Amino acid sequence: RVREREVALRHFAYFPGSVLSAAVWRVLPEPLDDYRLLVLLTTLALLPAALLFRAPLGWRLALGAVLVCNPIAVRSAWFGQNDAPSLLLLVLAFALVTRRRYAWAAAALAGAILLKQFAIVALPFLALAIPRAEWKRAGAVFAGVIAVCALPFVIADPVAFWEDTVEYGAGTYKIVGYGLSAILIRLGVLEDRDGSYPFLPIALLTWVPLTVWLLMLQRRGRELWLAAAGFALSVLWLMFIGRTFNNYYLVWPM
C-alpha cells in the first residue's frame, strides 16, 4: 500500500541537494550507507556549528543545546527527516557572517537551499547582513554553487524540475497539520483536504509585506541578530500559511 500511495516515489519535491548528498553517502559500505546516519551526524554537528558564532561561550553552548537536544530535532533524527543537513548549513551561514567569512557563508547558504527549499527565506536577511562591498564576491559564490548542482537537472528537464520541486510541493500534498489551511478546513471555508488552497494570494497579502517590514527593521537596526530573528519570524509565518504544516517544521524558526 505504501509503494502505491507514497508520493515521493513519483515526485521528489526537493532541490537536488538531497539527491546528490545521498548519491555520495551511498558509496559507503553497508550499514554505514544508510542516509539516516548522515541525518544523525548533521544533527550532532549543530553543536560545533553553534560554537562558531562570535558570542560569549555560555550563549554559544546554550544555542548548541537548543539546536541539538530539542525534542523536534531528536525525533527528526530518529525517523530520518531530511531537515538536519540543510539546517546545519543554514546555521553555519549565519555563524560565518558573524566571523566575516562572507563567501563561505554564501556557499553554506547555497548548500542549505539545495538541500531544502525553506532555507531560501534566509537569503534576503543574510544578504542584508553582508556589507555591500562584499555582495559581488559572495553573490558569485552563491550563484556558482547553485548552478553547479542544479543546472544539470534543470537542463535535463526544466518542466519536470519546476513541477516537482515548486508546483507539486506547493499545491498537491494533502492539507494536514496545525496551520491556516487546516483551520480553514475546520471552519468549513475549505471543503476538501485534497482540494485547492489559495496559498499564493495569502502569501502575497501577508507573508511578503511581513518579510519586507522585517528587512526594513533589520536595515534600520544594523544588528546581526536581527537577521536571524527576521528569518525566524518570516519562515514561521510562511509555514503557518502553507498547505501543510508538519510539527517538525518548527525546528526551522527554532
Backbone as numpy.savetxt, mean C-alpha at the origin, in Angstrom:
# Nx Ny Nz CAx CAy CAz Cx Cy Cz
-14.32 -26.48 -4.76 -15.14 -25.27 -4.76 -14.28 -24.02 -4.76
-13.20 -24.03 -3.98 -12.32 -22.87 -3.95 -11.68 -22.63 -5.31
-11.26 -23.70 -5.97 -10.63 -23.57 -7.28 -11.60 -23.03 -8.33
-12.90 -23.26 -8.12 -13.89 -22.76 -9.07 -14.26 -21.31 -8.80
-14.21 -20.89 -7.54 -14.72 -19.57 -7.18 -13.65 -18.54 -6.83
-12.42 -18.96 -6.58 -11.37 -18.03 -6.17 -11.00 -17.10 -7.31
-11.32 -15.81 -7.14 -11.13 -14.85 -8.23 -9.66 -14.64 -8.56
-8.77 -14.80 -7.56 -7.34 -14.57 -7.80 -6.73 -15.56 -8.78
-7.42 -16.68 -9.04 -6.93 -17.64 -10.02 -7.15 -17.15 -11.44
-8.01 -16.15 -11.60 -8.29 -15.62 -12.94 -7.91 -14.14 -13.08
-7.90 -13.43 -11.99 -7.55 -12.01 -11.99 -6.64 -11.73 -10.82
-5.41 -11.32 -11.08 -4.49 -10.95 -10.01 -4.49 -9.44 -9.92
-5.15 -8.93 -8.88 -5.48 -7.50 -8.83 -4.37 -6.62 -8.26
-3.12 -7.06 -8.35 -2.00 -6.28 -7.82 -0.99 -6.00 -8.93
-0.17 -5.00 -8.69 0.89 -4.69 -9.63 1.94 -5.80 -9.63
2.89 -5.80 -10.57 3.77 -6.97 -10.76 4.76 -7.27 -9.65
4.85 -6.41 -8.64 5.84 -6.63 -7.60 5.69 -7.96 -6.89
4.45 -8.35 -6.61 4.21 -9.63 -5.93 4.62 -10.80 -6.82
4.32 -10.70 -8.09 4.68 -11.76 -9.03 6.19 -11.91 -9.13
6.87 -10.78 -9.26 8.32 -10.81 -9.42 9.01 -11.30 -8.15
8.56 -10.81 -6.99 9.18 -11.25 -5.74 8.90 -12.72 -5.48
7.71 -13.19 -5.84 7.40 -14.61 -5.68 8.25 -15.46 -6.61
8.48 -14.99 -7.82 9.31 -15.75 -8.77 10.73 -15.91 -8.24
11.26 -14.85 -7.64 12.60 -14.93 -7.06 12.60 -15.83 -5.82
11.59 -15.69 -4.98 11.53 -16.47 -3.75 11.38 -17.96 -4.02
10.71 -18.31 -5.11 10.48 -19.71 -5.44 11.76 -20.43 -5.86
12.83 -19.69 -6.06 14.11 -20.32 -6.40 14.68 -21.08 -5.21
14.29 -20.67 -4.01 14.78 -21.33 -2.80 14.30 -22.79 -2.74
15.06 -23.65 -2.08 14.62 -25.05 -1.95 13.43 -25.17 -1.00
12.65 -26.21 -1.17 11.52 -26.45 -0.28 12.04 -26.81 1.12
11.33 -26.44 2.19 10.09 -25.67 2.24 10.32 -24.16 2.34
11.57 -23.72 2.17 11.87 -22.30 2.31 11.25 -21.45 1.21
10.80 -22.08 0.13 10.25 -21.34 -1.00 8.81 -20.89 -0.77
8.24 -21.22 0.38 6.88 -20.78 0.72 6.87 -19.26 0.89
6.04 -18.57 0.11 6.01 -17.10 0.13 5.62 -16.55 1.49
4.90 -17.35 2.28 4.51 -16.89 3.61 5.73 -16.67 4.50
6.82 -17.36 4.23 8.04 -17.13 4.98 8.58 -15.72 4.70
8.50 -15.29 3.44 8.91 -13.92 3.10 8.02 -12.91 3.82
6.71 -13.18 3.87 5.79 -12.30 4.58 6.18 -12.20 6.05
6.52 -13.32 6.66 6.94 -13.33 8.06 8.22 -12.52 8.26
9.20 -12.74 7.41 10.49 -12.06 7.54 10.34 -10.55 7.34
9.52 -10.14 6.37 9.33 -8.71 6.14 8.54 -8.08 7.29
7.66 -8.84 7.93 6.97 -8.33 9.11 7.96 -8.07 10.24
8.85 -9.02 10.49 9.86 -8.85 11.53 10.84 -7.73 11.18
11.10 -7.55 9.90 12.05 -6.51 9.46 11.50 -5.11 9.67
10.22 -4.97 10.00 9.67 -3.65 10.28 10.31 -3.03 11.52
10.81 -3.85 12.44 11.48 -3.31 13.63 12.78 -2.59 13.26
13.73 -3.26 12.56 14.93 -2.50 12.16 14.62 -1.35 11.23
13.55 -1.46 10.43 13.16 -0.33 9.58 12.76 0.87 10.44
12.04 0.61 11.53 11.65 1.70 12.42 12.86 2.34 13.09
13.88 1.54 13.34 15.09 2.07 13.98 15.87 3.01 13.06
15.57 3.01 11.76 16.25 3.89 10.82 15.79 5.34 10.93
14.63 5.59 11.52 14.14 6.96 11.63 15.09 7.80 12.47
15.18 9.05 12.13 15.93 10.00 12.96 15.01 10.46 14.08
15.19 9.84 15.25 14.33 10.13 16.39 14.97 9.53 17.63
14.53 9.92 18.82 15.03 9.30 20.05 14.79 7.79 20.02
15.70 7.04 20.62 15.64 5.58 20.58 14.32 5.04 21.14
13.83 5.65 22.22 12.58 5.18 22.81 11.42 5.25 21.84
11.34 6.36 21.09 10.28 6.50 20.09 10.42 5.46 18.98
11.65 5.22 18.55 11.87 4.24 17.47 11.51 2.83 17.91
11.87 2.48 19.14 11.52 1.14 19.64 10.00 0.99 19.79
9.35 2.05 20.26 7.89 2.01 20.38 7.23 1.86 19.02
7.74 2.60 18.05 7.20 2.50 16.69 7.40 1.09 16.14
8.60 0.53 16.34 8.86 -0.82 15.87 7.95 -1.84 16.51
7.69 -1.68 17.81 6.78 -2.61 18.50 5.37 -2.53 17.94
4.92 -1.29 17.67 3.57 -1.12 17.10 3.49 -1.78 15.72
4.53 -1.63 14.93 4.51 -2.18 13.56 4.56 -3.70 13.55
5.37 -4.30 14.43 5.61 -5.74 14.36 4.64 -6.53 15.23
4.28 -5.99 16.38 3.56 -6.77 17.38 2.06 -6.49 17.43
1.54 -5.61 16.61 0.11 -5.37 16.65 -0.66 -6.58 16.14
-1.86 -6.84 16.64 -2.60 -8.06 16.29 -2.84 -8.23 14.80
-3.05 -7.13 14.09 -3.34 -7.24 12.65 -2.11 -7.76 11.91
-0.93 -7.22 12.22 0.29 -7.67 11.55 0.60 -9.12 11.87
0.41 -9.50 13.14 0.68 -10.89 13.54 -0.26 -11.85 12.82
-1.53 -11.51 12.78 -2.50 -12.37 12.10 -2.24 -12.42 10.61
-1.89 -11.29 10.02 -1.62 -11.25 8.58 -0.42 -12.11 8.22
0.62 -12.07 9.08 1.79 -12.91 8.83 1.44 -14.39 8.94
0.59 -14.72 9.89 0.20 -16.12 10.10 -0.56 -16.65 8.90
-1.46 -15.85 8.35 -2.29 -16.30 7.24 -1.72 -15.94 5.87
-0.56 -15.30 5.83 0.10 -15.05 4.56 -0.48 -13.90 3.76
-1.09 -12.91 4.41 -1.54 -11.72 3.68 -0.33 -11.02 3.07
-0.53 -10.43 1.91 0.62 -9.93 1.14 0.94 -8.46 1.41
0.55 -7.93 2.57 0.78 -6.51 2.85 2.19 -6.23 3.36
2.76 -7.14 4.14 4.02 -6.85 4.84 5.17 -6.43 3.93
5.42 -7.10 2.79 6.53 -6.65 1.95 6.38 -5.20 1.48
5.17 -4.82 1.10 4.94 -3.44 0.68 5.05 -2.49 1.86
4.50 -2.87 3.01 4.58 -2.03 4.20 6.03 -1.77 4.61
6.86 -2.81 4.52 8.26 -2.66 4.89 8.93 -1.59 4.03
8.72 -1.65 2.72 9.34 -0.66 1.84 8.74 0.73 2.06
7.46 0.79 2.40 6.83 2.08 2.66 7.44 2.74 3.91
7.59 1.95 4.98 8.21 2.47 6.20 9.65 2.90 5.92
10.36 2.11 5.14 11.73 2.47 4.78 11.76 3.79 4.01
10.79 4.01 3.14 10.75 5.25 2.37 10.62 6.45 3.28
9.71 6.38 4.25 9.56 7.49 5.20 10.82 7.67 6.05
11.40 6.54 6.49 12.60 6.62 7.33 13.77 7.22 6.55
13.92 6.84 5.29 15.03 7.34 4.49 14.89 8.83 4.20
13.66 9.32 4.12 13.47 10.76 3.96 14.01 11.50 5.18
13.78 10.96 6.38 14.31 11.61 7.58 15.84 11.56 7.59
16.43 10.60 6.87 17.89 10.50 6.78 18.45 11.26 5.59
17.58 11.93 4.84 17.94 12.70 3.65 18.51 11.80 2.55
18.10 10.56 2.50 18.47 9.65 1.42 17.29 9.60 0.44
17.15 10.68 -0.32 15.94 10.88 -1.09 15.82 9.92 -2.27
16.91 9.62 -2.95 16.84 8.69 -4.07 16.48 7.28 -3.59
17.09 6.87 -2.48 16.76 5.57 -1.92 15.31 5.53 -1.44
14.84 6.64 -0.89 13.44 6.71 -0.47 12.50 6.55 -1.66
12.85 7.19 -2.78 12.04 7.07 -3.98 12.01 5.64 -4.50
13.17 4.97 -4.47 13.23 3.57 -4.91 12.40 2.68 -4.01
12.46 2.92 -2.69 11.68 2.12 -1.75 10.18 2.34 -1.98
9.78 3.57 -2.21 8.36 3.85 -2.46 7.90 3.18 -3.74
8.72 3.22 -4.77 8.36 2.54 -6.03 8.17 1.05 -5.79
9.07 0.44 -5.03 8.92 -0.98 -4.71 7.66 -1.25 -3.93
7.32 -0.37 -2.98 6.10 -0.55 -2.20 4.86 -0.50 -3.08
4.83 0.43 -4.02 3.69 0.55 -4.94 3.59 -0.67 -5.84
4.72 -1.16 -6.31 4.71 -2.34 -7.16 4.19 -3.57 -6.43
4.36 -3.60 -5.12 3.90 -4.75 -4.34 2.43 -4.63 -3.95
1.95 -3.41 -3.71 0.53 -3.23 -3.40 0.13 -1.79 -3.67
-1.04 -1.61 -4.30 -1.44 -0.29 -4.78 -1.69 0.73 -3.68
-2.02 0.29 -2.47 -2.31 1.23 -1.39 -1.16 2.22 -1.18
0.06 1.77 -1.43 1.23 2.61 -1.17 1.27 3.84 -2.06
0.52 3.85 -3.16 0.57 5.00 -4.07 0.01 6.25 -3.40
-0.81 6.07 -2.37 -1.36 7.23 -1.65 -0.24 8.03 -0.99
0.86 7.38 -0.65 1.97 8.07 0.01 2.77 8.95 -0.95
2.61 8.77 -2.26 3.44 9.48 -3.23 3.40 10.99 -3.08
2.23 11.65 -3.05 2.27 13.12 -2.93 2.81 13.59 -1.59
2.57 12.84 -0.52 3.04 13.25 0.80 4.56 13.14 0.89
5.13 12.07 0.35 6.57 11.94 0.36 7.23 12.93 -0.60
6.58 13.17 -1.74 7.12 14.14 -2.69 7.22 15.52 -2.05
6.21 15.88 -1.26 6.21 17.19 -0.62 7.24 17.26 0.52
7.60 16.09 1.08 8.59 16.04 2.15 10.02 16.12 1.62
10.19 15.87 0.32 11.52 15.92 -0.29 11.78 17.33 -0.81
12.94 17.90 -0.55 13.26 19.24 -1.07 13.13 19.31 -2.58
12.64 20.43 -3.06 12.39 20.57 -4.50 13.65 20.38 -5.33
14.80 20.72 -4.77 16.06 20.54 -5.50 16.37 19.07 -5.76
15.74 18.17 -4.99 16.00 16.73 -5.13 14.93 16.03 -5.96
13.91 16.76 -6.40 12.80 16.13 -7.10 13.24 15.43 -8.39
14.11 16.07 -9.14 14.51 15.51 -10.43 15.19 14.17 -10.27
16.16 14.09 -9.37 16.89 12.85 -9.18 16.00 11.78 -8.56
15.25 12.15 -7.53 14.36 11.19 -6.88 13.28 10.71 -7.84
12.74 11.64 -8.65 11.72 11.28 -9.62 12.23 10.32 -10.68
13.48 10.53 -11.12 14.07 9.65 -12.12 14.25 8.24 -11.56
14.69 8.15 -10.31 14.85 6.84 -9.68 13.50 6.15 -9.53
12.52 6.89 -9.07 11.17 6.34 -8.89 10.62 5.81 -10.22
10.68 6.64 -11.25 10.16 6.25 -12.57 10.94 5.07 -13.14
12.25 5.04 -12.91 13.06 3.94 -13.43 12.68 2.61 -12.82
12.50 2.57 -11.50 12.12 1.32 -10.84 10.75 0.85 -11.32
9.81 1.78 -11.40 8.46 1.42 -11.88 8.52 0.89 -13.30
9.28 1.57 -14.15 9.34 1.18 -15.56 9.96 -0.20 -15.74
11.08 -0.45 -15.07 11.77 -1.73 -15.23 10.87 -2.89 -14.84
10.10 -2.72 -13.77 9.28 -3.82 -13.26 7.90 -3.93 -13.93
7.31 -2.80 -14.30 5.94 -2.83 -14.79 5.82 -2.81 -16.31
6.76 -2.13 -16.99 6.62 -1.98 -18.44 6.52 -3.30 -19.21
7.29 -4.34 -18.86 7.14 -5.61 -19.60 5.71 -6.14 -19.56
5.03 -5.97 -18.43 3.66 -6.44 -18.31 2.70 -5.53 -19.08
2.95 -4.22 -19.02 2.09 -3.28 -19.75 2.22 -3.49 -21.25
3.44 -3.68 -21.73 3.67 -3.88 -23.16 3.06 -5.19 -23.63
3.16 -6.22 -22.80 2.63 -7.53 -23.19 1.12 -7.47 -23.41
0.39 -6.77 -22.54 -1.05 -6.66 -22.71 -1.56 -5.50 -21.87
-1.55 -4.28 -22.41 -1.96 -3.11 -21.63 -3.41 -3.18 -21.16
-4.29 -3.75 -21.98 -5.70 -3.85 -21.58 -5.86 -4.76 -20.38
-5.21 -5.91 -20.42 -5.29 -6.85 -19.31 -4.67 -6.25 -18.05
-3.57 -5.51 -18.21 -2.92 -4.88 -17.05 -3.89 -3.93 -16.37
-4.56 -3.09 -17.14 -5.51 -2.13 -16.56 -6.72 -2.84 -15.96
-7.29 -3.78 -16.67 -8.50 -4.44 -16.20 -8.27 -5.26 -14.94
-7.12 -5.92 -14.85 -6.85 -6.76 -13.68 -6.47 -5.95 -12.45
-5.59 -4.98 -12.60 -5.02 -4.30 -11.44 -5.84 -3.10 -10.97
-6.58 -2.46 -11.86 -7.33 -1.26 -11.50 -8.83 -1.50 -11.58
-9.30 -1.78 -12.77 -10.74 -1.89 -12.99 -11.35 -3.05 -12.21
-10.70 -4.23 -12.25 -11.27 -5.39 -11.59 -11.27 -5.24 -10.08
-10.14 -4.81 -9.53 -10.05 -4.67 -8.08 -10.99 -3.63 -7.52
-11.27 -2.57 -8.28 -12.10 -1.47 -7.78 -13.59 -1.72 -7.95
-13.96 -2.60 -8.89 -15.37 -2.68 -9.19 -16.00 -4.05 -9.21
-15.28 -5.12 -8.89 -15.82 -6.46 -9.09 -15.94 -7.26 -7.80
-15.06 -7.03 -6.83 -15.12 -7.81 -5.60 -16.44 -7.59 -4.87
-16.87 -8.60 -4.15 -18.09 -8.51 -3.37 -17.94 -7.47 -2.27
-19.00 -6.71 -1.99 -18.98 -5.71 -0.93 -18.93 -6.41 0.42
-17.84 -6.23 1.15 -17.68 -6.82 2.47 -16.96 -5.83 3.38
-17.01 -6.09 4.69 -16.24 -5.29 5.63 -17.09 -4.30 6.39
-16.40 -3.29 6.94 -17.02 -2.33 7.84 -17.03 -0.93 7.27
-16.89 -0.81 5.97 -16.79 0.50 5.35 -18.13 1.07 4.92
-18.04 2.16 4.16 -19.24 2.87 3.71 -20.12 1.99 2.83
-19.51 1.19 1.97 -20.30 0.35 1.07 -21.19 -0.61 1.84
-20.65 -1.23 2.89 -21.45 -2.16 3.70 -22.53 -1.42 4.48
-22.22 -0.19 4.93 -23.23 0.61 5.62 -24.39 0.92 4.68
-24.07 1.26 3.44 -25.14 1.55 2.47 -25.98 0.32 2.17
-25.36 -0.86 2.22 -26.12 -2.10 2.07 -27.11 -2.26 3.22
-26.63 -2.04 4.46 -27.48 -2.19 5.64 -28.61 -1.17 5.65
-28.35 0.02 5.13 -29.38 1.06 5.09 -30.37 0.87 3.94
-30.06 -0.05 3.02 -30.94 -0.29 1.89 -30.71 0.63 0.72
-29.66 1.46 0.79 -29.35 2.35 -0.33 -28.83 1.54 -1.51
-28.01 0.53 -1.22 -27.55 -0.42 -2.23 -28.27 -1.74 -2.01
-28.68 -2.39 -3.08 -29.50 -3.59 -2.95 -28.69 -4.87 -2.90
-27.55 -4.91 -3.58 -26.86 -6.18 -3.79 -25.38 -6.02 -3.50
-24.80 -6.95 -2.73 -23.37 -6.92 -2.44 -22.53 -7.20 -3.68
-23.13 -7.78 -4.70 -22.42 -8.04 -5.94 -22.72 -7.00 -7.01
-23.54 -6.02 -6.68 -23.92 -5.01 -7.66 -22.93 -3.88 -7.75
-23.32 -2.83 -8.45 -22.43 -1.68 -8.67 -22.34 -0.83 -7.41
-21.25 -0.10 -7.30 -21.02 0.79 -6.16 -20.34 2.04 -6.68
-20.87 3.23 -6.35 -20.35 4.48 -6.94 -19.07 4.96 -6.26
-18.02 4.16 -6.33 -16.78 4.53 -5.65 -16.17 5.80 -6.23
-16.10 5.90 -7.54 -15.41 7.04 -8.17 -16.01 8.38 -7.79
-17.33 8.60 -7.92 -17.85 9.92 -7.51 -17.68 10.19 -6.02
-17.77 9.15 -5.18 -17.56 9.36 -3.74 -16.12 9.77 -3.48
-15.18 9.12 -4.16 -13.76 9.46 -3.98 -13.47 10.88 -4.45
-14.04 11.27 -5.58 -13.80 12.61 -6.11 -14.39 13.69 -5.20
-15.52 13.40 -4.56 -16.19 14.39 -3.73 -15.64 14.46 -2.30
-15.00 13.38 -1.84 -14.56 13.35 -0.44 -13.06 13.12 -0.30
-12.55 12.04 -0.89 -11.15 11.69 -0.67 -10.18 12.69 -1.31
-10.47 13.11 -2.52 -9.57 14.05 -3.20 -9.49 15.38 -2.44
-10.62 16.02 -2.06 -10.51 17.26 -1.27 -9.79 17.06 0.07
-10.06 15.92 0.74 -9.38 15.65 2.01 -7.87 15.56 1.82
-7.45 14.85 0.77 -6.02 14.68 0.52 -5.37 16.00 0.17
-6.03 16.82 -0.63 -5.50 18.14 -0.97 -5.35 19.00 0.27
-6.34 18.96 1.15 -6.28 19.74 2.40 -5.14 19.27 3.29
-4.94 17.96 3.39 -3.84 17.42 4.20 -2.48 17.83 3.62
-2.37 17.85 2.29 -1.13 18.29 1.66 -0.87 19.77 1.91
-1.93 20.56 1.93 -1.78 21.99 2.22 -1.31 22.19 3.66
-1.85 21.40 4.59 -1.40 21.49 5.98 0.06 21.08 6.11
0.44 20.04 5.37 1.84 19.60 5.41 2.78 20.68 4.87
2.39 21.29 3.76 3.23 22.33 3.17 3.34 23.54 4.10
2.25 23.86 4.76 2.26 25.02 5.65 3.06 24.73 6.92
2.95 23.50 7.44 3.63 23.15 8.68 5.11 22.88 8.53
5.52 22.38 7.36 6.94 22.10 7.08 7.57 21.18 8.12
6.82 20.19 8.58 7.32 19.19 9.51 7.22 17.82 8.85
8.25 16.99 9.01 8.27 15.69 8.35 7.17 14.76 8.85
6.83 14.86 10.13 5.81 13.95 10.66 4.44 14.19 10.03
4.22 15.38 9.50 2.94 15.67 8.86 2.74 14.85 7.59
3.83 14.44 6.94 3.72 13.59 5.76 3.13 12.24 6.12
3.65 11.63 7.20 3.14 10.33 7.63 1.73 10.44 8.16
1.44 11.49 8.94 0.10 11.68 9.48 -0.91 11.90 8.35
-0.53 12.70 7.36 -1.42 12.95 6.23 -1.70 11.69 5.45
-0.64 10.90 5.20 -0.83 9.62 4.51 -1.78 8.71 5.28
-1.60 8.62 6.61 -2.43 7.74 7.42 -3.91 8.11 7.31
-4.23 9.40 7.41 -5.62 9.84 7.32 -6.17 9.64 5.92
-5.37 9.94 4.91 -5.83 9.82 3.53 -6.12 8.38 3.16
-5.21 7.47 3.48 -5.40 6.08 3.10 -6.52 5.45 3.92
-6.70 5.87 5.17 -7.80 5.34 5.98 -9.15 5.70 5.38
-9.29 6.96 4.95 -10.57 7.36 4.35 -10.78 6.66 3.01
-9.71 6.51 2.23 -9.83 5.83 0.95 -10.29 4.40 1.14
-9.77 3.72 2.15 -10.20 2.35 2.43 -11.64 2.31 2.93
-12.02 3.28 3.74 -13.37 3.30 4.29 -14.43 3.45 3.20
-14.13 4.25 2.19 -15.13 4.46 1.13 -15.00 3.45 0.00
-14.03 2.53 0.10 -13.83 1.55 -0.95 -14.93 0.50 -0.99
-14.90 -0.30 -2.03 -15.90 -1.36 -2.19 -15.75 -2.43 -1.11
-14.53 -2.76 -0.77 -14.26 -3.71 0.31 -13.39 -3.04 1.36
-13.63 -3.38 2.62 -12.85 -2.82 3.71 -12.53 -3.97 4.68
-11.52 -4.76 4.33 -11.12 -5.87 5.18 -10.44 -5.35 6.44
-10.57 -6.11 7.53 -10.01 -5.63 8.80 -8.49 -5.48 8.75
-7.80 -6.32 7.97 -6.35 -6.22 7.93 -5.87 -4.99 7.16
-6.76 -4.30 6.45 -6.38 -3.05 5.80 -5.93 -2.00 6.82
-6.41 -2.10 8.07 -6.11 -1.10 9.07 -4.63 -1.03 9.41
-3.86 -2.03 9.02 -2.43 -2.00 9.30 -1.76 -0.88 8.51
-2.37 -0.43 7.42 -1.78 0.64 6.61 -1.82 1.99 7.31
-2.95 2.50 7.75 -2.90 3.76 8.51 -2.19 3.62 9.84
-2.21 2.41 10.43 -1.49 2.22 11.69 -0.01 2.43 11.52
